PDB file of C-alpha atoms in Angstrom:
ATOM      1  CA  MET A   2      83.182 112.830  96.626  1.00  0.00           C
ATOM      2  CA  ARG A   3      82.056 115.284  99.270  1.00  0.00           C
ATOM      3  CA  LYS A   4      81.353 112.475 101.713  1.00  0.00           C
ATOM      4  CA  ILE A   5      84.932 111.174 101.409  1.00  0.00           C
ATOM      5  CA  GLU A   6      86.304 114.668 101.991  1.00  0.00           C
ATOM      6  CA  GLU A   7      84.156 114.987 105.116  1.00  0.00           C
ATOM      7  CA  ILE A   8      85.413 111.640 106.412  1.00  0.00           C
ATOM      8  CA  GLU A   9      89.006 112.679 105.742  1.00  0.00           C
ATOM      9  CA  GLN A  10      88.488 115.907 107.669  1.00  0.00           C
ATOM     10  CA  ASP A  11      86.916 114.028 110.571  1.00  0.00           C
ATOM     11  CA  ILE A  12      89.832 111.597 110.679  1.00  0.00           C
ATOM     12  CA  GLU A  13      92.312 114.470 110.740  1.00  0.00           C
ATOM     13  CA  LYS A  14      90.565 115.776 113.888  1.00  0.00           C
ATOM     14  CA  LEU A  15      91.009 112.523 115.833  1.00  0.00           C
ATOM     15  CA  SER A  16      93.332 112.367 118.819  1.00  0.00           C
ATOM     16  CA  LYS A  17      96.236 109.915 118.728  1.00  0.00           C
ATOM     17  CA  SER A  18      94.326 107.349 120.776  1.00  0.00           C
ATOM     18  CA  GLU A  19      91.190 107.770 118.658  1.00  0.00           C
ATOM     19  CA  LEU A  20      93.260 107.393 115.499  1.00  0.00           C
ATOM     20  CA  LYS A  21      94.823 104.221 116.890  1.00  0.00           C
ATOM     21  CA  SER A  22      91.363 102.802 117.630  1.00  0.00           C
ATOM     22  CA  PHE A  23      90.124 103.819 114.190  1.00  0.00           C
ATOM     23  CA  ARG A  24      93.082 102.115 112.508  1.00  0.00           C
ATOM     24  CA  GLN A  25      92.440  98.891 114.409  1.00  0.00           C
ATOM     25  CA  TRP A  26      88.746  99.002 113.537  1.00  0.00           C
ATOM     26  CA  PHE A  27      89.422  99.759 109.881  1.00  0.00           C
ATOM     27  CA  VAL A  28      91.959  96.944 109.473  1.00  0.00           C
ATOM     28  CA  GLU A  29      89.404  94.471 110.834  1.00  0.00           C
ATOM     29  CA  TYR A  30      86.586  95.983 108.757  1.00  0.00           C
ATOM     30  CA  ASP A  31      88.657  95.926 105.574  1.00  0.00           C
ATOM     31  CA  ALA A  32      89.782  92.332 106.153  1.00  0.00           C
ATOM     32  CA  GLU A  33      86.186  91.194 106.675  1.00  0.00           C
ATOM     33  CA  ALA A  34      85.050  93.023 103.527  1.00  0.00           C
ATOM     34  CA  TRP A  35      87.899  91.463 101.521  1.00  0.00           C
ATOM     35  CA  ASP A  36      87.084  88.002 102.849  1.00  0.00           C
ATOM     36  CA  ALA A  37      83.413  88.444 101.956  1.00  0.00           C
ATOM     37  CA  GLN A  38      84.248  89.578  98.415  1.00  0.00           C
ATOM     38  CA  PHE A  39      86.719  86.708  98.017  1.00  0.00           C
ATOM     39  CA  GLN A  40      84.013  84.245  99.063  1.00  0.00           C
ATOM     40  CA  VAL A  41      81.581  85.744  96.528  1.00  0.00           C
ATOM     41  CA  ASP A  42      84.239  85.459  93.797  1.00  0.00           C
ATOM     42  CA  VAL A  43      84.984  81.831  94.717  1.00  0.00           C
ATOM     43  CA  GLU A  44      81.319  80.865  94.712  1.00  0.00           C
ATOM     44  CA  ALA A  45      80.780  82.620  91.369  1.00  0.00           C
ATOM     45  CA  GLY A  46      83.716  80.801  89.810  1.00  0.00           C
ATOM     46  CA  ASN A  47      85.605  84.026  89.141  1.00  0.00           C
ATOM     47  CA  LEU A  48      88.885  82.466  90.277  1.00  0.00           C
ATOM     48  CA  ASP A  49      88.562  79.161  88.449  1.00  0.00           C
ATOM     49  CA  ASP A  50      90.778  80.174  85.513  1.00  0.00           C
ATOM     50  CA  ILE A  51      93.530  81.315  87.875  1.00  0.00           C
ATOM     51  CA  ALA A  52      93.290  78.099  89.878  1.00  0.00           C
ATOM     52  CA  ASP A  53      93.360  75.964  86.723  1.00  0.00           C
ATOM     53  CA  GLU A  54      96.475  77.772  85.493  1.00  0.00           C
ATOM     54  CA  ALA A  55      98.202  77.283  88.849  1.00  0.00           C
ATOM     55  CA  ILE A  56      97.390  73.562  88.830  1.00  0.00           C
ATOM     56  CA  LYS A  57      98.739  73.206  85.267  1.00  0.00           C
ATOM     57  CA  GLU A  58     101.975  74.963  86.188  1.00  0.00           C
ATOM     58  CA  HIS A  59     102.375  72.836  89.303  1.00  0.00           C
ATOM     59  CA  SER A  60     101.704  69.638  87.348  1.00  0.00           C
ATOM     60  CA  ALA A  61     104.302  70.731  84.786  1.00  0.00           C
ATOM     61  CA  GLY A  62     106.883  71.154  87.550  1.00  0.00           C
ATOM     62  CA  LYS A  63     107.007  74.943  87.211  1.00  0.00           C
ATOM     63  CA  THR A  64     106.507  75.591  90.922  1.00  0.00           C
ATOM     64  CA  SER A  65     108.774  75.420  93.923  1.00  0.00           C
ATOM     65  CA  GLN A  66     108.131  74.684  97.566  1.00  0.00           C
ATOM     66  CA  LEU A  67     107.985  77.667  99.872  1.00  0.00           C
TER      67      LEU A  67
END
């Protein structure tokens, strides 16, 4: 946990422009990490049950168009 606390303290020391840059970087970093994990889950079949349930509900007319 000490490492997280150190990172938090470092972030608190950033200037407004540095914080803005950090936020932009982190949003991109987090999105890429999420996409990578999603891809791993898809390839491993971890989302198959959810997809099957969604298809069943759609086939049964339980969905609506967005």
